[in-house]
Tab-separated table of C-alpha atoms in Angstrom:
chain	number	residue	atom	x	y	z
U	1254	MET	CA	-197.824	53.959	116.322
U	1255	SER	CA	-197.023	50.839	114.354
U	1256	GLY	CA	-193.767	50.207	112.509
U	1257	GLU	CA	-195.505	50.808	109.189
U	1258	ASP	CA	-196.704	54.269	110.217
U	1259	ALA	CA	-193.263	55.827	110.648
U	1260	PRO	CA	-192.118	55.942	106.962
U	1261	SER	CA	-195.480	57.324	105.802
U	1262	GLN	CA	-195.350	59.967	108.512
U	1263	GLN	CA	-191.936	61.145	107.361
U	1264	GLN	CA	-193.122	61.068	103.728
U	1265	ASN	CA	-196.107	63.260	104.611
U	1266	ALA	CA	-193.783	65.705	106.331
U	1267	ASP	CA	-191.611	65.900	103.183
U	1268	GLU	CA	-194.676	66.460	100.981
U	1269	GLN	CA	-195.829	69.293	103.221
U	1270	LYS	CA	-192.414	70.949	102.883
U	1271	GLN	CA	-192.599	70.674	99.079
U	1272	GLN	CA	-196.073	72.257	99.132
U	1273	GLN	CA	-194.874	75.068	101.384
U	1274	GLN	CA	-191.835	75.886	99.201
U	1275	PRO	CA	-193.825	77.337	96.210
U	1276	GLN	CA	-195.849	79.421	98.672
U	1277	GLU	CA	-192.653	80.911	100.038
U	1278	ASN	CA	-191.438	81.660	96.510
U	1279	THR	CA	-194.663	83.519	95.594
U	1280	LYS	CA	-194.553	85.648	98.722
U	1281	PRO	CA	-194.012	89.342	97.761
U	1282	ALA	CA	-190.539	90.634	98.525
U	1283	GLU	CA	-190.253	93.162	101.353
U	1284	SER	CA	-188.846	96.646	100.617
U	1285	PRO	CA	-185.206	96.698	101.691
U	1286	LYS	CA	-184.390	99.244	104.378
U	1287	THR	CA	-180.869	99.724	103.091
U	1288	GLU	CA	-179.800	101.120	99.752
U	1289	ASN	CA	-180.457	99.044	96.613
U	1290	LYS	CA	-177.608	96.974	95.243
U	1291	PRO	CA	-177.119	96.253	91.518
U	1292	GLU	CA	-178.242	92.798	90.389
U	1293	PRO	CA	-175.349	90.317	90.175
U	1294	PRO	CA	-174.375	88.658	86.896
U	1295	PRO	CA	-176.087	85.310	86.103
U	1296	ALA	CA	-173.059	83.271	87.189
U	1297	GLU	CA	-172.910	85.054	90.545
U	1298	ALA	CA	-176.667	84.694	90.933
U	1299	ALA	CA	-176.402	80.928	90.350
U	1300	THR	CA	-173.578	80.702	92.896
U	1301	ALA	CA	-175.618	82.691	95.418
U	1302	THR	CA	-178.637	80.437	94.845
U	1303	ALA	CA	-176.524	77.308	95.363
U	1304	THR	CA	-175.040	78.805	98.533
U	1305	ASP	CA	-178.510	79.679	99.851
U	1306	ALA	CA	-179.734	76.155	99.068
U	1307	ALA	CA	-176.750	74.611	100.846
U	1308	ALA	CA	-177.349	76.825	103.859
U	1309	ALA	CA	-181.043	75.947	103.868
U	1310	ALA	CA	-180.427	72.168	103.612
U	1311	PRO	CA	-179.329	71.611	107.243
U	1312	ALA	CA	-182.430	73.487	108.448
U	1313	GLU	CA	-184.676	70.806	106.900
U	1314	LYS	CA	-183.204	67.980	109.039
U	1315	PRO	CA	-184.352	69.272	112.429
U	1316	ALA	CA	-187.847	69.846	110.984
U	1317	GLU	CA	-187.957	66.218	109.856
U	1318	GLU	CA	-186.736	65.015	113.237
U	1319	ASP	CA	-189.245	67.203	115.083
U	1320	ALA	CA	-192.074	65.523	113.124
U	1321	PHE	CA	-190.955	62.162	114.544
U	1322	SER	CA	-192.825	61.193	117.719
U	1323	TYR	CA	-193.443	58.023	119.687
U	1324	ARG	CA	-195.273	56.992	122.833
U	1325	ALA	CA	-193.473	55.961	126.004
U	1326	LEU	CA	-194.369	54.865	129.509
U	1327	VAL	CA	-192.710	57.103	132.078
U	1328	LEU	CA	-192.307	56.545	135.816
U	1329	THR	CA	-193.077	60.043	137.095
U	1330	GLY	CA	-192.403	59.316	140.761
U	1331	TYR	CA	-192.401	56.493	143.284
U	1332	GLY	CA	-195.707	55.085	144.486
U	1333	GLY	CA	-198.814	53.343	143.125
U	1334	TYR	CA	-199.844	52.152	139.685
U	1335	ASP	CA	-200.830	55.679	138.624
U	1336	LYS	CA	-197.197	56.822	138.803
U	1337	VAL	CA	-196.483	55.163	135.430
U	1338	LYS	CA	-197.953	57.434	132.757
U	1339	LEU	CA	-198.181	57.194	128.962
U	1340	GLN	CA	-196.502	60.202	127.344
U	1341	VAL	CA	-195.495	61.285	123.831
U	1342	LYS	CA	-191.813	61.918	123.119
U	1343	LYS	CA	-190.825	64.115	120.169
U	1344	GLY	CA	-187.707	64.087	118.045
U	1345	LYS	CA	-185.954	61.203	116.363
U	1346	PRO	CA	-183.414	59.484	118.673
U	1347	ALA	CA	-179.811	59.894	117.509
U	1348	LEU	CA	-177.839	56.781	116.584
U	1349	LYS	CA	-174.236	56.384	117.767
U	1350	ALA	CA	-171.707	53.951	116.378
U	1351	GLY	CA	-172.571	50.370	117.308
U	1352	GLU	CA	-176.235	51.140	117.994
U	1353	VAL	CA	-179.520	50.165	116.349
U	1354	MET	CA	-182.991	51.684	116.384
U	1355	VAL	CA	-185.838	49.239	117.062
U	1356	ARG	CA	-189.550	49.734	116.472
U	1357	VAL	CA	-190.962	47.957	119.529
U	1358	ARG	CA	-193.905	45.560	119.242
U	1359	ALA	CA	-194.043	43.985	122.716
U	1360	CYS	CA	-192.460	44.489	126.158
U	1361	GLY	CA	-192.021	42.179	129.136
U	1362	LEU	CA	-193.213	43.048	132.644
U	1363	ASN	CA	-190.933	41.815	135.432
U	1364	PHE	CA	-191.058	41.786	139.213
U	1365	ALA	CA	-188.134	44.215	139.215
U	1366	ASP	CA	-190.386	46.742	137.423
U	1367	LEU	CA	-192.889	46.539	140.285
U	1368	MET	CA	-190.151	47.122	142.828
U	1369	ALA	CA	-188.723	49.969	140.739
U	1370	ARG	CA	-192.103	51.716	140.852
U	1371	GLN	CA	-191.822	51.801	144.634
U	1372	GLY	CA	-188.182	52.927	144.621
U	1373	LEU	CA	-186.906	49.493	145.704
U	1374	TYR	CA	-184.832	48.666	142.602
U	1375	ASP	CA	-181.480	50.430	142.471
U	1376	ARG	CA	-180.662	49.715	138.808
U	1377	LEU	CA	-183.368	52.064	137.527
U	1378	PRO	CA	-182.335	55.762	137.264
U	1379	SER	CA	-184.342	58.303	139.274
U	1380	PRO	CA	-187.734	59.479	137.902
U	1381	PRO	CA	-188.788	60.705	135.453
U	1382	VAL	CA	-187.560	57.635	133.598
U	1383	THR	CA	-188.874	54.975	131.212
U	1384	PRO	CA	-188.729	51.496	132.801
U	1385	GLY	CA	-188.497	48.180	130.951
U	1386	MET	CA	-185.680	45.638	130.719
U	1387	GLU	CA	-186.819	43.581	127.720
U	1388	CYS	CA	-188.761	43.990	124.501
U	1389	SER	CA	-189.073	42.706	120.941
U	1390	GLY	CA	-189.465	44.477	117.623
U	1391	ILE	CA	-188.039	45.261	114.183
U	1392	ILE	CA	-184.802	47.128	113.452
U	1393	GLU	CA	-185.513	50.399	111.603
U	1394	ALA	CA	-181.998	51.844	111.435
U	1395	VAL	CA	-178.415	50.774	112.142
U	1396	GLY	CA	-175.489	52.938	113.193
U	1397	GLU	CA	-171.928	52.857	111.964
U	1398	GLU	CA	-169.782	49.824	112.810
U	1399	VAL	CA	-172.850	47.537	113.046
U	1400	THR	CA	-172.148	44.563	110.796
U	1401	ASP	CA	-174.280	41.709	112.171
U	1402	ARG	CA	-177.672	43.470	112.184
U	1403	LYS	CA	-179.656	45.022	109.336
U	1404	VAL	CA	-182.872	46.985	108.804
U	1405	GLY	CA	-185.842	44.625	108.950
U	1406	ASP	CA	-184.319	42.130	111.394
U	1407	LYS	CA	-186.730	40.902	114.078
U	1408	VAL	CA	-184.962	41.064	117.415
U	1409	MET	CA	-185.253	40.592	121.167
U	1410	VAL	CA	-183.727	43.366	123.278
U	1411	LEU	CA	-182.253	43.181	126.777
U	1412	ASN	CA	-181.280	46.432	128.467
U	1413	ARG	CA	-180.863	47.937	131.927
U	1414	SER	CA	-183.982	50.107	131.470
U	1415	GLY	CA	-185.842	52.323	128.984
U	1416	LEU	CA	-187.623	49.740	126.827
U	1417	TRP	CA	-191.297	50.455	127.580
U	1418	GLN	CA	-191.756	52.678	124.540
U	1419	GLU	CA	-192.523	52.447	120.826
U	1420	VAL	CA	-188.985	53.261	119.648
U	1421	VAL	CA	-185.707	52.393	121.395
U	1422	VAL	CA	-182.045	52.911	120.569
U	1423	VAL	CA	-179.697	50.316	122.086
U	1424	ALA	CA	-176.271	48.796	121.519
U	1425	ALA	CA	-176.449	46.113	118.815
U	1426	THR	CA	-174.827	43.715	121.313
U	1427	HIS	CA	-177.970	44.003	123.467
U	1428	THR	CA	-180.119	42.513	120.696
U	1429	PHE	CA	-180.711	38.871	119.758
U	1430	LEU	CA	-182.230	37.626	116.505
U	1431	MET	CA	-185.693	36.107	116.921
U	1432	PRO	CA	-186.075	32.476	115.760
U	1433	GLU	CA	-188.405	31.777	112.840
U	1434	GLY	CA	-191.997	31.353	113.952
U	1435	MET	CA	-191.545	33.052	117.322
U	1436	SER	CA	-194.181	35.691	118.074
U	1437	PHE	CA	-193.250	39.168	119.329
U	1438	GLU	CA	-195.045	38.373	122.604
U	1439	GLU	CA	-192.961	35.224	123.146
U	1440	ALA	CA	-189.793	37.113	122.216
U	1441	ALA	CA	-190.529	39.797	124.821
U	1442	ALA	CA	-191.140	37.072	127.431
U	1443	LEU	CA	-187.867	35.234	126.921
U	1444	PRO	CA	-184.718	37.313	127.742
U	1445	VAL	CA	-185.008	38.208	131.447
U	1446	ASN	CA	-186.762	35.092	132.758
U	1447	TYR	CA	-184.899	32.453	130.778
U	1448	ILE	CA	-181.409	33.947	131.078
U	1449	THR	CA	-181.972	34.320	134.833
U	1450	ALA	CA	-183.235	30.750	135.248
U	1451	TYR	CA	-180.542	29.271	132.976
U	1452	MET	CA	-177.592	30.988	134.660
U	1453	MET	CA	-178.857	30.121	138.150
U	1454	LEU	CA	-179.510	26.446	137.418
U	1455	PHE	CA	-176.534	25.666	135.193
U	1456	ASP	CA	-173.812	28.267	135.866
U	1457	PHE	CA	-174.305	28.445	139.646
U	1458	GLY	CA	-176.301	25.274	140.329
U	1459	HIS	CA	-174.538	22.816	137.962
U	1460	LEU	CA	-177.851	20.933	137.764
U	1461	ARG	CA	-177.375	17.201	137.151
U	1462	PRO	CA	-179.636	14.115	136.798
U	1463	ASN	CA	-181.469	12.821	139.895
U	1464	GLN	CA	-181.172	16.099	141.810
U	1465	SER	CA	-183.934	18.044	143.568
U	1466	VAL	CA	-184.831	21.737	143.199
U	1467	LEU	CA	-187.166	24.081	145.122
U	1468	ILE	CA	-188.688	26.822	142.950
U	1469	HIS	CA	-190.615	29.574	144.744
U	1470	MET	CA	-193.311	31.479	142.809
U	1471	ALA	CA	-193.413	28.531	140.416
U	1472	ALA	CA	-196.274	30.033	138.376
U	1473	GLY	CA	-194.377	33.247	137.614
U	1474	GLY	CA	-192.148	34.001	134.623
U	1475	VAL	CA	-188.874	32.820	136.191
U	1476	GLY	CA	-190.651	29.932	137.912
U	1477	ILE	CA	-192.046	28.507	134.675
U	1478	ALA	CA	-188.719	29.076	132.870
U	1479	ALA	CA	-186.817	27.273	135.651
U	1480	THR	CA	-189.298	24.367	135.628
U	1481	GLN	CA	-188.932	23.924	131.856
U	1482	LEU	CA	-185.137	24.013	132.129
U	1483	CYS	CA	-185.202	21.419	134.934
U	1484	LYS	CA	-187.104	19.110	132.574
U	1485	THR	CA	-184.171	19.225	130.130
U	1486	VAL	CA	-182.148	17.226	132.697
U	1487	LYS	CA	-183.056	13.594	133.430
U	1488	ASP	CA	-185.012	12.695	136.594
U	1489	VAL	CA	-184.915	16.078	138.336
U	1490	THR	CA	-187.473	16.411	141.147
U	1491	VAL	CA	-189.083	19.851	141.257
U	1492	PHE	CA	-190.822	21.266	144.330
U	1493	GLY	CA	-192.826	24.371	143.425
U	1494	THR	CA	-194.694	26.819	145.660
U	1495	ALA	CA	-197.850	28.466	144.297
U	1496	SER	CA	-201.460	29.047	145.354
U	1497	ALA	CA	-203.738	25.997	145.018
U	1498	ALA	CA	-205.581	27.416	141.975
U	1499	LYS	CA	-202.333	27.268	139.968
U	1500	HIS	CA	-201.293	23.712	140.865
U	1501	GLU	CA	-202.852	22.014	137.861
U	1502	VAL	CA	-201.006	24.280	135.398
U	1503	ILE	CA	-197.595	24.043	137.071
U	1504	SER	CA	-197.948	20.265	137.466
U	1505	GLU	CA	-198.609	19.944	133.730
U	1506	GLY	CA	-195.555	22.155	133.171
U	1507	GLY	CA	-193.238	19.844	135.099
U	1508	VAL	CA	-193.510	20.588	138.845
U	1509	THR	CA	-193.338	17.220	140.615
U	1510	HIS	CA	-194.619	18.387	144.002
U	1511	PRO	CA	-196.740	21.579	144.019
U	1512	ILE	CA	-197.089	23.166	147.488
U	1513	ASP	CA	-199.721	25.692	148.529
U	1514	TYR	CA	-197.611	28.126	150.553
U	1515	ARG	CA	-200.754	29.929	151.771
U	1516	THR	CA	-202.165	26.975	153.686
U	1517	ARG	CA	-199.130	24.770	154.357
U	1518	ASP	CA	-195.611	25.121	155.657
U	1519	TYR	CA	-193.477	24.365	152.596
U	1520	VAL	CA	-190.529	23.356	154.790
U	1521	ASP	CA	-192.585	20.580	156.418
U	1522	GLU	CA	-193.950	19.472	153.041
U	1523	VAL	CA	-190.450	19.207	151.550
U	1524	ARG	CA	-189.135	17.309	154.605
U	1525	LYS	CA	-191.967	14.760	154.374
U	1526	ILE	CA	-190.994	13.878	150.781
U	1527	SER	CA	-187.239	14.499	150.938
U	1528	PRO	CA	-186.007	14.092	154.545
U	1529	LYS	CA	-182.374	14.647	153.575
U	1530	GLY	CA	-183.180	18.002	151.971
U	1531	LEU	CA	-182.622	19.550	148.542
U	1532	ASP	CA	-179.765	20.038	146.106
U	1533	ILE	CA	-180.777	23.508	144.882
U	1534	VAL	CA	-183.052	26.208	146.313
U	1535	LEU	CA	-183.935	29.220	144.129
U	1536	ASP	CA	-184.899	32.069	146.467
U	1537	PRO	CA	-186.569	35.240	145.117
U	1538	LEU	CA	-188.215	36.070	148.458
U	1539	GLY	CA	-185.517	37.127	150.928
U	1540	GLY	CA	-185.919	37.642	154.652
U	1541	SER	CA	-186.897	34.616	156.763
U	1542	ASP	CA	-187.470	32.485	153.637
U	1543	THR	CA	-183.749	32.632	152.849
U	1544	HIS	CA	-183.018	31.116	156.283
U	1545	LYS	CA	-185.562	28.364	155.605
U	1546	GLY	CA	-184.084	27.674	152.170
U	1547	TYR	CA	-180.559	27.384	153.561
U	1548	ASN	CA	-181.694	24.949	156.254
U	1549	LEU	CA	-183.376	22.786	153.579
U	1550	LEU	CA	-180.084	22.160	151.768
U	1551	LYS	CA	-178.528	18.706	151.889
U	1552	PRO	CA	-174.710	18.394	151.955
U	1553	MET	CA	-173.227	19.941	148.782
U	1554	GLY	CA	-176.501	21.829	148.279
U	1555	LYS	CA	-176.702	25.353	146.846
U	1556	LEU	CA	-178.912	28.278	147.836
U	1557	ILE	CA	-179.236	30.840	145.027
U	1558	SER	CA	-180.748	34.141	146.146
U	1559	TYR	CA	-182.017	36.418	143.384
U	1560	GLY	CA	-184.580	38.790	144.876
U	1561	ALA	CA	-186.424	40.233	147.862
U	1562	ALA	CA	-190.084	39.899	146.853
U	1563	ASN	CA	-191.142	39.916	150.520
U	1564	MET	CA	-190.443	43.658	150.513
U	1565	LEU	CA	-193.311	44.236	148.097
U	1566	SER	CA	-196.610	44.620	149.946
U	1567	GLY	CA	-199.373	46.773	148.459
U	1568	GLN	CA	-199.309	49.446	145.754
U	1569	LYS	CA	-196.969	51.790	147.619
U	1570	LYS	CA	-193.815	51.176	149.580
U	1571	ASN	CA	-194.614	49.420	152.840
U	1572	LEU	CA	-191.901	50.519	155.247
U	1573	PHE	CA	-192.830	47.806	157.733
U	1574	ALA	CA	-192.443	45.060	155.072
U	1575	VAL	CA	-189.132	46.560	153.923
U	1576	ALA	CA	-187.778	46.864	157.481
U	1577	LYS	CA	-188.964	43.366	158.396
U	1578	THR	CA	-187.303	41.809	155.326
U	1579	TRP	CA	-184.043	43.648	155.972
U	1580	TYR	CA	-184.107	42.731	159.664
U	1581	GLN	CA	-184.646	39.056	158.843
U	1582	GLN	CA	-182.089	39.073	156.036
U	1583	PHE	CA	-179.941	35.979	155.995
U	1584	SER	CA	-176.260	36.028	156.907
U	1585	VAL	CA	-173.920	33.096	157.419
U	1586	HIS	CA	-170.403	32.589	158.733
U	1587	THR	CA	-167.895	30.922	156.426
U	1588	LEU	CA	-167.216	28.284	159.077
U	1589	SER	CA	-170.889	27.295	158.939
U	1590	LEU	CA	-170.583	26.899	155.155
U	1591	ILE	CA	-167.481	24.757	155.561
U	1592	GLN	CA	-168.938	22.544	158.263
U	1593	GLY	CA	-172.301	22.229	156.470
U	1594	ASN	CA	-170.757	21.580	153.042
U	1595	ARG	CA	-173.192	24.082	151.513
U	1596	SER	CA	-172.862	27.121	149.263
U	1597	VAL	CA	-174.763	30.403	148.977
U	1598	CYS	CA	-174.865	32.325	145.676
U	1599	GLY	CA	-176.326	35.686	144.699
U	1600	PHE	CA	-177.673	36.500	141.229
U	1601	HIS	CA	-178.759	39.906	139.850
U	1602	LEU	CA	-179.235	40.171	136.083
U	1603	GLY	CA	-179.346	43.970	136.313
U	1604	TYR	CA	-175.681	44.061	137.344
U	1605	LEU	CA	-174.627	41.941	134.363
U	1606	ASP	CA	-175.753	44.516	131.779
U	1607	THR	CA	-172.164	45.150	130.640
U	1608	GLU	CA	-171.284	41.434	130.389
U	1609	SER	CA	-172.438	41.040	126.782
U	1610	GLU	CA	-170.396	37.903	126.070
U	1611	LEU	CA	-171.702	36.116	129.170
U	1612	LEU	CA	-175.330	37.028	128.410
U	1613	THR	CA	-174.987	36.050	124.743
U	1614	GLN	CA	-173.675	32.606	125.704
U	1615	ALA	CA	-176.658	32.044	128.014
U	1616	MET	CA	-179.135	33.340	125.415
U	1617	ASN	CA	-177.669	31.127	122.683
U	1618	ALA	CA	-178.037	28.097	124.963
U	1619	VAL	CA	-181.670	29.016	125.682
U	1620	LEU	CA	-182.408	29.562	121.977
U	1621	ASP	CA	-180.911	26.155	121.148
U	1622	LEU	CA	-183.373	24.607	123.625
U	1623	TYR	CA	-186.194	26.661	122.072
U	1624	HIS	CA	-185.319	25.333	118.600
U	1625	GLN	CA	-185.440	21.797	120.039
U	1626	GLY	CA	-188.918	22.483	121.449
U	1627	LYS	CA	-187.754	21.975	125.048
U	1628	VAL	CA	-188.579	25.484	126.289
U	1629	LYS	CA	-191.339	27.892	125.314
U	1630	PRO	CA	-192.497	31.037	127.146
U	1631	ARG	CA	-196.006	30.826	128.581
U	1632	ILE	CA	-197.921	34.067	128.006
U	1633	ASP	CA	-200.387	34.773	130.777
U	1634	SER	CA	-201.923	37.948	129.354
U	1635	THR	CA	-201.279	40.952	127.102
U	1636	TYR	CA	-202.098	44.589	127.816
U	1637	HIS	CA	-201.811	47.777	125.765
U	1638	LEU	CA	-199.446	50.481	127.030
U	1639	GLU	CA	-202.555	52.388	128.115
U	1640	GLN	CA	-203.386	49.480	130.463
U	1641	VAL	CA	-200.038	49.302	132.257
U	1642	GLY	CA	-201.725	49.843	135.641
U	1643	ASP	CA	-203.902	46.752	135.141
U	1644	ALA	CA	-200.870	44.747	134.002
U	1645	MET	CA	-198.885	45.690	137.121
U	1646	ARG	CA	-201.874	45.004	139.362
U	1647	ARG	CA	-202.324	41.502	137.896
U	1648	MET	CA	-198.705	40.628	138.543
U	1649	GLN	CA	-198.408	42.256	141.958
U	1650	GLU	CA	-201.560	40.525	143.238
U	1651	ARG	CA	-200.071	37.183	142.080
U	1652	ASN	CA	-202.904	36.458	139.633
U	1653	ASN	CA	-200.674	35.584	136.665
U	1654	ILE	CA	-199.553	32.158	135.503
U	1655	GLY	CA	-196.644	32.930	133.184
U	1656	LYS	CA	-195.566	36.189	131.591
U	1657	VAL	CA	-197.486	39.463	131.539
U	1658	ILE	CA	-196.827	41.356	128.276
U	1659	LEU	CA	-197.325	44.971	127.189
U	1660	ILE	CA	-198.016	45.584	123.488
U	1661	THR	CA	-197.378	48.916	121.751
U	1662	GLU	CA	-200.334	48.763	119.360
U	1663	PRO	CA	-202.646	51.662	120.373
U	1664	MET	CA	-206.004	50.795	121.882
U	1665	LYS	CA	-209.156	51.374	119.865
U	1666	GLU	CA	-211.596	54.031	121.055
U	1667	GLU	CA	-214.293	51.682	122.389
U	1668	PRO	CA	-211.915	49.681	124.589
U	1669	LYS	CA	-210.498	52.994	125.847
U	1670	LYS	CA	-213.970	54.064	127.038
U	1671	GLU	CA	-214.497	50.692	128.665
U	1672	GLU	CA	-211.051	51.000	130.227
U	1673	ALA	CA	-211.954	54.405	131.681
U	1674	LYS	CA	-215.139	52.921	133.182
U	1675	LYS	CA	-213.115	50.024	134.544
U	1676	ASP	CA	-210.593	52.410	136.109
U	1677	GLU	CA	-213.411	54.400	137.685
U	1678	LYS	CA	-214.958	51.201	139.027
U	1679	GLU	CA	-211.606	50.051	140.441
U	1680	LYS	CA	-211.075	53.428	142.082
U	1681	LYS	CA	-214.490	53.151	143.718
U	1682	GLU	CA	-213.720	49.625	144.861
U	1683	ASP	CA	-210.360	50.756	146.244
U	1684	LYS	CA	-212.119	53.602	148.056
U	1685	LYS	CA	-214.668	51.158	149.490
U	1686	LYS	CA	-211.823	48.946	150.707
U	1687	GLU	CA	-210.081	51.942	152.289
U	1688	ASP	CA	-213.339	53.081	153.913
U	1689	LYS	CA	-213.969	49.555	155.172
U	1690	LYS	CA	-210.452	49.429	156.618
U	1691	LYS	CA	-211.055	52.740	158.384
U	1692	GLU	CA	-214.415	51.523	159.741
U	1693	ASP	CA	-212.883	48.239	160.885
U	1694	LYS	CA	-210.107	50.192	162.549
U	1695	LYS	CA	-212.643	52.399	164.322
U	1696	LYS	CA	-214.584	49.323	165.447
U	1697	GLU	CA	-211.383	47.728	166.742
U	1698	GLU	CA	-210.514	50.914	168.603
U	1699	ALA	CA	-214.067	51.056	169.992
U	1700	LYS	CA	-213.764	47.432	171.141
U	1701	LYS	CA	-210.444	48.213	172.762
U	1702	GLU	CA	-212.039	51.154	174.554
U	1703	GLU	CA	-214.928	48.926	175.697
U	1704	LYS	CA	-212.437	46.363	176.968
U	1705	LYS	CA	-210.561	49.117	178.791
U	1706	GLU	CA	-213.814	50.331	180.364
U	1707	GLU	CA	-214.762	46.784	181.347
U	1708	LYS	CA	-211.296	46.290	182.801
U	1709	LYS	CA	-211.641	49.524	184.774
U	1710	LYS	CA	-215.049	48.409	186.089
U	1711	GLU	CA	-213.653	45.028	187.065
U	1712	GLU	CA	-210.723	46.697	188.808
U	1713	ALA	CA	-213.150	49.045	190.577
U	1714	LYS	CA	-215.254	46.037	191.687
U	1715	LYS	CA	-212.107	44.339	192.960
U	1716	GLU	CA	-211.175	47.489	194.864
U	1717	ASP	CA	-214.692	47.700	196.331
U	1718	LYS	CA	-214.514	44.034	197.275
U	1719	LYS	CA	-211.143	44.552	198.947
U	1720	ALA	CA	-212.532	47.554	200.791
U	1721	GLU	CA	-215.532	45.472	202.024
U	1722	GLU	CA	-213.223	42.696	203.100
U	1723	LYS	CA	-211.099	45.184	205.048
U	1724	LYS	CA	-214.203	46.588	206.746
U	1725	GLU	CA	-215.326	43.085	207.726
U	1726	GLU	CA	-211.857	42.285	209.057
U	1727	ALA	CA	-211.877	45.538	211.001
U	1728	LYS	CA	-215.310	44.646	212.552
U	1729	LYS	CA	-214.047	41.188	213.495
U	1730	GLU	CA	-211.016	42.688	215.202
U	1731	GLU	CA	-213.252	45.107	217.149
U	1732	ASN	CA	-215.449	42.249	218.279
């Protein structure tokens, strides 16, 4: 449902009520079961009519609200991509003082949303729940005490959750006015990634000229935001990890030394270029990579940990990956920090949701840089709400370069049919992969059994040989 559809829908509902009213008036009166009462005088009749109308008025409001509906993505349980379903919610959301209602046009997909789907993100309420931390759209209604927002304002929204739907109600302090010329897709790509990158680099990192920074997942949303922000400071050297296919793009974006983490040890690559180490390491990975990042710091260096992406392996929760990451989680004694002249910081945007003043300061700084043309979100791809599974798959399989966006405009019928075919094809491919895994496992088990049999035969031969040797020794002794 687009923003323009809502007023016409309400208008149609009102017209239907007006058409129904004459029908109700022409309906024949039922015979009263009690005794007849004399007709009241005209004045009393008018009063009674007014009273009836007043009593009937409140009944019209719920009917109008019931006609209001909007689509929403709902996490129905923890697991694979199919756990996020598109549903229709009915009833107009109520506005409290200080709140605004926004007709959503675009939503941002973040790594935290992927972890939330698997039950690995503690800031999302338990299912069923609508995910989504950021979106953009147009204000349709404002509550009491809202003075700095008005109907028609184009805004970006940052919230703890609940933004993957066509209509949202949030505190006005969680909205930011969109700059002129910014698209809804760019606006939905900006809040989470750029506030995160800005606060890590400048509030924690105190980034200064001639320093060096390591950015993991440099082709992702936060990675590209951090790279652009590093370029706003003179002569900053950026090391960025990404697969080889993404190196050209991230190099053009400002990464000085791209490193293919799949084929090379990034620690060795950094040491070759910067033997003394790094000033800042941004770590979204966790586990053993946090240890590596800490050891790469030069004196007065800062490690900023802001995620545990190593926990995410496959569509569903991988208990081995989770346990391994937790087991390898980094810990350090304060004496080590003192003697090494290093610092370790932790950043989690989800736990700053009540710090409106702090977030507004960071957002204003980012928007100033946007106005100057120094930062600009890179949109990797856009998907309809109906395609949320494909959007999550693209991000989780690390195929994106930049931000993955969900748009609320409904899909047309033809694409929907193609989408259904695509889903069916992907299911078949997934089944083939699973079958192949099972066959490979059987083959491995068969090989193991063959090796066991061969080992048994060899052991039996050895035993026979020993027995022959004993017999020969016994014959020699007899002779």
